[in-house]
């Protein structure tokens, strides 16, 4: 819909006024029925003696009967049960011819329905469509902002627009009635055999964050997005290059188990052309972090990896804000195939100068799992916490500071110590939040009461005296250490560190004497810092007290 078209805006305002506040779906239904009714009525025009079209039929009963038949054909309930009210609305809308089927399809807020914005669609199309190609756009209503532009710009290509929604099927059919280069079909991409055709280009934005689809074992995963990418890739043409450009939740790039199986399957069957992370907020209806993946049936020179952000120099409105690549690199295919995941942030971190320098240095390195035991804290039900008779204290994320643990505000629960023996913290254990918005590392000091970590906290325990916990904290607090921890996070907007993956983290393993020297200097420096802060706070508080006493 053309946002600047005042006639269309007035039309929607008018309909809201006379029909009451409706959902986007209800308004689209009303507009569709009205549009088609007027088309049908105008087809009844009869030529006059001079060859000019005669007057538009103006019989209330006949027009209402046509509208009722249109509603039936659209498979929707009659939106105008009151005949006279409908007729008054019909007569009022003399300028309705100005509203196209594309306008109706685009109608509605993308905050209510998932829509692919123009900025993302541009990325999807630019490396795909050229000359004559067979193009498939499943769930085409999600591309409503760009459908008209795509089919007009690439008018040499043949488009198949697919949907599972009967109303959208009717809308799209009416929109492209006279365009022989566009076919509209009913089809469900989450089902096997949804089509017998293969395509040069497929543009898709499948459902995600909707639970799990009830499908057969033909698919590796059961989530809608996982089924879609496997199912659609199978319908790329193999005689020539076929490309699938698909929006996916970011977990496809780092998830384990079935998600990793799916990545391995896609690499074995196809070639990944490009993986790009999309900025937060690019889709208004979801907070799930997303990425754009291009998969090809043809050989590629390498895998392009990009990180997109909003163009700060773009002065256009929200609907047309462009995306620009903040970071861009190309990985050789042989290197990409050997990667455990496709995490875009991790790929760029691995190209960081500090990280590369560490990897190339002669400093001895050990995997954390070789010198320490890494485990996650215990799950404690919320209703069991704050027990006045609790004998076990629990350290939560909120208790972990940058340097220390706040033992004064620990919650507690009642349990036999033997049942939580494997979780009881020991002096020198390192605690790291497993999730949240910031990485903090603190060292546990043994208390007079037993303590455990909550399930949102990761515990790192040195296996022997070869690893100094204070030294390890100093390393994880460093710029390089933070980068290494971030490399092993699985989160999207919220940090989510995998304790299992931390076992594979490489740390600089200095001789014990050097570790102790670093630990001693850190401890002494921290104590000096605390004393300085206490002195500064005392001086400031006494100054305030002296000044305020003058009033």
C-alpha positions as a printed Julia matrix, in Angstrom:
551×3 Matrix{Float64}:
   0.0     0.0     0.0
   1.31    3.45   -0.89
   1.61    5.14    2.48
   1.37    8.64    0.93
  -1.96    7.99   -0.81
  -4.43   10.05    1.21
  -7.44    8.53   -0.55
  -6.51    5.06    0.68
  -5.87    6.35    4.2
  -9.26    8.04    4.25
 -10.88    4.86    3.01
  -9.47    2.8     5.87
 -10.46    5.48    8.38
 -13.96    5.51    6.96
 -14.28    1.73    7.17
 -13.08    1.73   10.76
 -15.71    4.33   11.54
 -18.68    2.58    9.94
 -17.81   -1.04   10.75
 -16.19   -0.62   14.14
 -12.65   -1.47   15.08
 -11.62   -4.64   13.29
  -8.58   -6.85   13.16
  -6.25   -6.58   10.18
  -7.68   -9.83    8.88
 -11.28   -8.62    9.17
 -10.46   -5.35    7.41
  -8.72   -7.18    4.57
 -11.79   -9.38    4.2
 -14.12   -6.37    4.04
 -11.91   -4.59    1.51
 -11.58   -7.71   -0.64
 -15.3    -8.31   -0.78
 -16.01   -4.66   -1.61
 -13.32   -4.55   -4.31
 -14.56   -7.72   -6.01
 -18.22   -6.68   -5.72
 -17.53   -3.42   -7.51
 -15.59   -5.26  -10.21
 -18.52   -7.61  -10.75
 -21.02   -4.76  -10.86
 -18.95   -2.83  -13.4
 -18.83   -5.89  -15.63
 -22.59   -5.56  -15.96
 -22.27   -2.21  -17.72
 -24.15   -2.11  -21.0
 -23.09    0.03  -23.97
 -25.44    2.86  -24.86
 -26.56    3.79  -28.38
 -23.53    6.02  -28.85
 -21.11    3.24  -27.93
 -20.35    4.76  -24.55
 -20.83    2.64  -21.4
 -24.19    3.05  -19.82
 -24.89    3.89  -16.18
 -23.58    1.66  -13.42
 -26.3    -0.69  -12.15
 -27.86    0.77   -9.02
 -30.25   -1.87   -7.75
 -29.71   -2.45   -4.03
 -31.05   -6.0    -4.03
 -28.98   -7.04   -7.05
 -25.77   -5.48   -5.71
 -26.3    -7.05   -2.3
 -26.86  -10.43   -3.95
 -23.59  -10.03   -5.89
 -21.75   -9.13   -2.66
 -23.17  -12.19   -0.89
 -22.02  -14.42   -3.75
 -18.53  -12.86   -3.67
 -18.27  -13.52    0.09
 -19.26  -17.13   -0.55
 -16.62  -17.5    -3.3
 -14.0   -15.98   -0.99
 -15.0   -18.55    1.61
 -15.69  -15.86    4.23
 -18.71  -14.95    6.28
 -20.84  -12.15    4.83
 -19.21   -9.03    6.33
 -22.38   -6.97    5.76
 -25.41   -8.72    7.26
 -27.34   -5.41    7.17
 -28.36   -4.83    3.53
 -29.13   -1.11    3.82
 -25.93   -0.38    5.77
 -23.92   -2.2     3.1
 -25.65   -0.26    0.32
 -24.93    3.08    2.01
 -21.23    2.13    2.36
 -21.16    0.95   -1.24
 -22.61    4.23   -2.53
 -20.22    6.29   -0.43
 -17.09    4.64   -1.83
 -17.11    6.23   -5.27
 -13.3     6.45   -5.35
 -12.75    2.82   -4.43
 -11.41    2.08   -7.92
  -8.21    3.8    -6.84
  -7.47    0.99   -4.36
  -5.7    -1.93   -6.01
  -5.51   -5.56   -4.96
  -1.87   -4.91   -4.06
  -3.02   -2.17   -1.67
  -5.4    -4.58    0.05
  -2.75   -7.27    0.28
  -0.33   -4.83    1.89
  -2.96   -3.4     4.2
  -2.29   -3.81    7.89
   0.51   -3.29   10.34
   3.61   -5.43   10.25
   3.41   -5.32   14.04
   0.39   -7.6    13.8
   1.38   -9.85   10.91
   4.86  -11.07    9.96
   6.04   -9.18    6.9
   9.39   -9.22    5.11
  10.51   -5.56    4.96
  11.83   -4.09    1.74
  15.32   -3.85    3.25
  15.54   -7.63    3.7
  13.8    -8.41    0.4
  16.43   -6.36   -1.43
  19.17   -8.55    0.03
  17.28  -11.69   -0.96
  16.66  -10.72   -4.56
  19.86   -8.96   -5.59
  22.01  -12.08   -5.98
  19.25  -14.32   -7.26
  17.02  -13.12  -10.05
  18.31  -12.29  -13.55
  16.81  -12.98  -16.95
  14.3   -15.8   -17.28
  14.07  -17.91  -14.18
  11.45  -19.96  -12.4
  10.89  -18.23   -9.07
   8.97  -19.63   -6.11
   7.78  -17.44   -3.23
   6.0   -19.61   -0.63
   3.77  -17.94    1.96
   3.73  -15.05   -0.5
   1.59  -12.83    1.73
   4.7   -12.3     3.91
   6.31  -10.55    0.91
   3.31   -8.29    0.29
   5.44   -5.1     0.5
   7.56   -6.17   -2.47
   5.5    -8.61   -4.57
   4.31   -6.0    -7.04
   7.83   -4.59   -7.39
   9.43   -8.03   -7.84
   7.03   -9.27  -10.47
   7.28   -5.96  -12.36
  11.07   -5.56  -12.17
  11.79   -9.16  -13.16
   9.03   -9.46  -15.73
  11.06  -11.95  -17.79
  10.9   -14.48  -14.98
   7.98  -16.74  -14.19
   6.76  -16.49  -10.59
   4.86  -19.06   -8.56
   3.24  -17.45   -5.54
   2.19  -20.02   -2.97
   0.03  -19.74    0.14
  -1.99  -21.93    2.49
  -4.48  -19.17    3.23
  -7.66  -19.16    1.15
  -8.25  -15.41    1.51
  -4.72  -14.59    0.39
  -5.07  -17.12   -2.41
  -8.11  -15.19   -3.67
  -6.37  -11.84   -3.22
  -3.28  -12.94   -5.13
  -5.38  -14.56   -7.87
  -7.31  -11.32   -8.4
  -4.09   -9.3    -8.29
  -2.46  -11.34  -11.06
  -5.48  -12.35  -13.13
  -4.05  -10.73  -16.26
  -0.37  -11.53  -15.71
   0.57  -14.74  -17.51
   4.03  -14.72  -15.88
   2.57  -15.24  -12.41
   0.8   -18.35  -11.12
  -0.91  -18.53   -7.74
  -1.1   -21.88   -5.98
  -2.22  -23.38   -2.69
   0.67  -25.26   -1.09
   2.08  -26.06    2.34
   5.89  -26.0     2.5
   5.84  -27.85    5.83
   4.44  -30.96    4.14
   6.18  -33.46    1.89
   5.35  -33.34   -1.82
   3.97  -29.8    -1.59
   4.96  -29.38   -5.26
   6.3   -31.43   -8.16
   8.27  -28.52   -9.63
  11.87  -27.36   -9.26
  12.93  -23.71   -9.3
  15.91  -21.51  -10.13
  15.16  -19.18   -7.22
  13.2   -19.63   -3.99
  12.63  -16.7    -1.62
  11.27  -17.76    1.76
  10.65  -16.55    5.3
   9.23  -19.59    7.11
   7.49  -19.58   10.45
   9.64  -19.83   13.54
   9.09  -19.49   17.24
   5.82  -21.39   16.8
   6.62  -24.67   18.5
   7.06  -27.85   16.52
   5.31  -29.03   13.38
   3.6   -32.41   13.35
   5.36  -33.99   10.4
   6.78  -37.32    9.34
  10.29  -38.6     9.92
  11.23  -37.47    6.4
  12.69  -34.34    7.96
  15.68  -34.02   10.26
  14.05  -31.43   12.5
  10.47  -30.84   13.58
  10.53  -27.05   13.92
   8.77  -25.21   11.09
  11.89  -23.37    9.96
  14.0   -26.55    9.92
  11.4   -28.41    7.87
  11.11  -25.47    5.47
  14.81  -25.11    4.65
  15.22  -28.86    4.03
  11.98  -29.13    2.05
  12.57  -26.05   -0.11
  16.21  -26.85   -0.89
  15.04  -30.18   -2.32
  13.07  -28.24   -4.97
  15.98  -26.26   -6.36
  16.77  -27.05   -9.97
  19.93  -29.1   -10.46
  20.21  -28.7   -14.25
  21.23  -25.08  -13.76
  22.12  -23.09  -10.68
  19.33  -23.04   -8.13
  19.41  -20.66   -5.18
  17.37  -20.66   -1.98
  17.42  -17.37   -0.08
  15.75  -17.93    3.27
  15.28  -16.03    6.53
  16.01  -18.27    9.52
  16.25  -17.89   13.29
  19.9   -17.47   14.31
  19.88  -20.78   16.21
  20.3   -22.57   12.86
  23.9   -21.3    12.9
  24.89  -22.62   16.32
  22.31  -25.12   17.63
  23.32  -28.66   18.48
  21.78  -32.12   17.99
  19.15  -32.02   15.22
  20.15  -28.49   14.22
  23.76  -29.56   13.71
  22.57  -32.64   11.82
  20.63  -30.33    9.53
  23.68  -28.11    8.93
  25.77  -31.18    8.09
  23.02  -32.42    5.75
  22.8   -29.1     3.92
  26.58  -28.96    3.47
  26.64  -32.52    2.13
  23.86  -31.86   -0.4
  24.3   -28.22   -1.4
  26.71  -25.31   -1.3
  26.29  -22.44    1.12
  26.78  -19.16   -0.78
  26.19  -16.68    1.99
  25.32  -16.37    5.67
  24.4   -12.96    7.04
  23.22  -11.89   10.47
  20.33   -9.4    10.48
  20.01   -6.6    13.04
  17.67   -6.76   16.01
  14.3    -5.2    15.27
  14.34   -5.76   11.52
  11.1    -7.75   11.95
   8.55   -6.0    14.15
   6.6    -9.1    15.15
   9.44  -11.11   16.68
  12.37  -10.59   19.04
  14.06  -13.73   17.77
  17.43  -12.92   16.26
  17.5   -13.8    12.58
  19.89  -14.47    9.74
  19.72  -14.72    5.97
  21.11  -17.86    4.33
  21.67  -18.4     0.6
  22.05  -22.02   -0.51
  22.99  -23.08   -4.04
  23.04  -26.25   -6.12
  26.06  -24.9    -8.0
  29.68  -24.74   -6.91
  30.77  -21.59   -5.1
  34.16  -19.9    -4.79
  33.69  -19.58   -1.04
  31.15  -18.69    1.61
  30.4   -15.0     2.06
  29.8   -14.05    5.69
  28.23  -10.7     6.5
  26.91   -8.81    9.48
  24.19   -6.3     8.56
  23.17   -3.18   10.5
  20.69   -0.41    9.82
  22.05    2.33    7.57
  22.52    5.31    9.9
  22.76    7.65    6.91
  19.41    6.54    5.5
  16.86    9.3     6.04
  13.93    7.27    4.73
  11.06    6.1     6.88
  10.94    2.81    8.79
   9.35    0.85    5.96
  12.26    1.47    3.59
  15.3     1.75    5.89
  18.23    0.1     4.16
  20.65   -2.41    5.61
  24.4    -2.16    5.12
  27.13   -4.73    5.75
  29.09   -3.65    8.81
  31.47   -6.6     8.47
  32.13   -8.85    5.5
  34.5   -11.71    4.76
  34.76  -14.82    2.6
  35.67  -18.25    3.95
  37.2   -20.93    1.71
  34.8   -23.84    1.24
  37.18  -26.39    2.75
  37.55  -24.3     5.9
  33.82  -23.67    6.17
  32.96  -27.38    5.89
  35.23  -28.17    8.86
  33.52  -25.64   11.15
  31.33  -26.99   13.95
  28.84  -24.16   13.49
  27.98  -21.18   11.3
  27.86  -18.56   14.07
  28.46  -15.25   12.28
  29.72  -13.4    15.36
  32.11  -16.24   16.13
  33.46  -16.26   12.58
  34.35  -12.57   12.83
  35.8   -12.99   16.32
  38.06  -15.74   14.98
  39.46  -13.2    12.53
  40.18  -10.71   15.32
  43.85   -9.66   15.46
  44.13  -10.35   19.2
  42.65  -13.82   18.81
  44.86  -14.64   15.81
  47.92  -13.4    17.69
  47.06  -15.68   20.62
  46.58  -18.65   18.31
  49.93  -18.03   16.6
  51.85  -17.42   19.82
  54.17  -20.02   21.35
  52.46  -19.78   24.75
  51.37  -23.24   25.95
  47.63  -23.71   25.61
  45.36  -26.21   27.31
  41.7   -26.97   26.87
  39.82  -25.91   29.98
  38.27  -29.37   30.33
  41.76  -30.87   30.7
  42.67  -28.81   33.76
  39.28  -28.05   35.3
  35.85  -29.54   35.89
  33.07  -27.47   34.36
  29.47  -27.99   35.43
  26.2   -26.16   35.73
  24.49  -25.41   39.04
  21.43  -27.18   40.37
  17.81  -26.49   39.46
  15.89  -25.39   42.56
  12.18  -24.77   42.28
  11.1   -21.24   43.08
   8.49  -22.44   45.57
  11.22  -24.2    47.54
  13.29  -21.03   47.95
  13.15  -18.53   50.84
  12.58  -21.35   53.29
  13.1   -19.95   56.78
  14.44  -23.32   57.81
  16.64  -23.6    54.72
  20.04  -25.09   55.35
  21.44  -24.77   51.82
  22.22  -21.31   50.39
  21.9   -20.66   46.64
  24.06  -18.27   44.61
  22.09  -16.72   41.74
  23.26  -14.5    38.89
  22.2   -11.41   40.87
  24.63  -12.33   43.66
  27.66  -12.35   41.33
  29.57   -9.08   41.05
  32.59   -8.09   39.01
  34.95   -8.99   41.83
  33.02  -10.63   44.66
  29.92  -12.59   45.55
  27.25  -10.95   47.72
  26.71  -13.57   50.41
  24.38  -11.33   52.45
  21.38  -11.75   50.16
  21.54  -15.46   49.32
  18.28  -17.37   49.18
  18.03  -20.76   50.84
  16.1   -24.0    50.71
  15.86  -27.09   52.88
  17.48  -30.31   51.69
  19.58  -33.17   52.96
  23.23  -32.27   52.24
  23.93  -35.72   50.8
  21.35  -35.11   48.05
  23.19  -32.01   46.81
  26.71  -33.17   47.62
  27.79  -33.03   43.96
  26.78  -29.35   43.78
  28.31  -28.06   47.05
  30.75  -25.27   46.17
  34.38  -25.41   47.21
  36.8   -22.64   48.04
  38.31  -21.25   44.83
  35.48  -22.26   42.47
  34.96  -19.77   39.64
  31.33  -18.73   39.02
  30.15  -17.34   35.67
  26.54  -16.46   34.74
  25.33  -18.88   32.06
  22.86  -16.34   30.71
  22.12  -12.66   30.98
  23.38   -9.45   29.41
  26.91   -9.24   30.85
  29.8   -11.58   31.59
  31.02  -11.51   35.2
  33.52  -13.82   36.84
  33.78  -14.21   40.63
  35.67  -16.55   42.93
  33.75  -18.41   45.63
  35.15  -18.25   49.17
  34.14  -21.02   51.55
  31.43  -20.0    54.01
  30.29  -21.38   57.36
  27.22  -22.81   55.63
  26.93  -25.02   52.51
  26.34  -23.18   49.22
  25.4   -24.3    45.72
  25.11  -22.42   42.44
  21.74  -22.05   40.73
  21.14  -23.64   37.32
  21.85  -20.29   35.64
  25.42  -20.27   36.92
  28.43  -22.18   35.55
  31.01  -23.51   37.99
  34.67  -23.99   37.0
  36.74  -26.01   39.48
  40.48  -26.56   39.06
  41.38  -30.26   39.03
  44.65  -29.63   40.85
  47.05  -26.89   41.89
  48.43  -26.58   38.36
  45.62  -24.13   37.64
  45.32  -21.07   39.87
  41.68  -19.86   40.04
  42.69  -16.22   40.56
  44.94  -16.42   37.48
  42.03  -17.9    35.5
  39.74  -15.07   36.61
  42.33  -12.49   35.52
  42.48  -14.16   32.1
  38.69  -14.34   31.64
  38.42  -10.67   32.69
  40.91   -9.68   29.99
  39.91   -8.51   26.52
  41.08  -11.81   25.01
  39.37  -13.87   27.7
  36.04  -12.09   27.15
  36.29  -12.7    23.43
  36.92  -16.4    24.01
  33.89  -16.65   26.31
  31.73  -14.83   23.76
  32.89  -17.24   21.08
  31.17  -19.99   23.03
  27.9   -18.28   23.74
  24.77  -19.65   22.07
  22.49  -16.74   22.76
  20.8   -14.34   20.42
  19.89  -11.1    22.2
  20.56  -12.63   25.62
  23.91  -14.22   26.38
  23.7   -17.98   26.78
  27.0   -19.72   27.46
  27.17  -23.5    27.06
  29.04  -25.1    29.96
  29.77  -28.13   27.78
  31.44  -25.97   25.14
  33.58  -24.28   27.78
  35.45  -27.57   28.14
  36.88  -26.91   24.67
  38.02  -23.35   25.43
  41.78  -22.97   25.03
  43.47  -20.97   27.8
  47.09  -19.84   28.08
  48.64  -22.32   30.51
  51.6   -20.61   32.14
  53.89  -22.35   34.64
  52.49  -22.46   38.2
  55.02  -19.9    39.47
  54.0   -17.34   36.84
  50.33  -17.97   37.52
  50.93  -17.35   41.24
  52.85  -14.15   40.54
  49.95  -12.81   38.45
  47.44  -13.91   41.12
  49.39  -12.25   43.94
  49.78   -8.99   42.05
  46.05   -9.0    41.17
  45.04   -9.66   44.78
  47.3    -6.9    46.12
  46.13   -4.46   43.48
  42.46   -5.24   44.16
  42.95   -4.68   47.89
  44.64   -1.33   47.2
  41.78   -0.39   44.85
  39.18   -1.23   47.51
  40.94    0.85   50.16
  41.18    3.78   47.77
  37.49    3.5    46.93
  36.54    3.31   50.61
  38.66    6.37   51.37
  37.14    8.3    48.46
  33.59    7.35   49.48
  34.29    8.35   53.11
  35.75   11.69   52.04
  32.8    12.38   49.74
  30.19   11.45   52.36
  31.83   13.66   55.03
  32.04   16.53   52.52
  28.33   16.2    51.72
  27.46   16.0    55.4
  29.48   19.15   56.16
  27.91   21.1    53.3
  24.36   20.0    54.06
  24.73   20.87   57.76
  24.9    24.55   56.78
  21.18   24.62   55.96
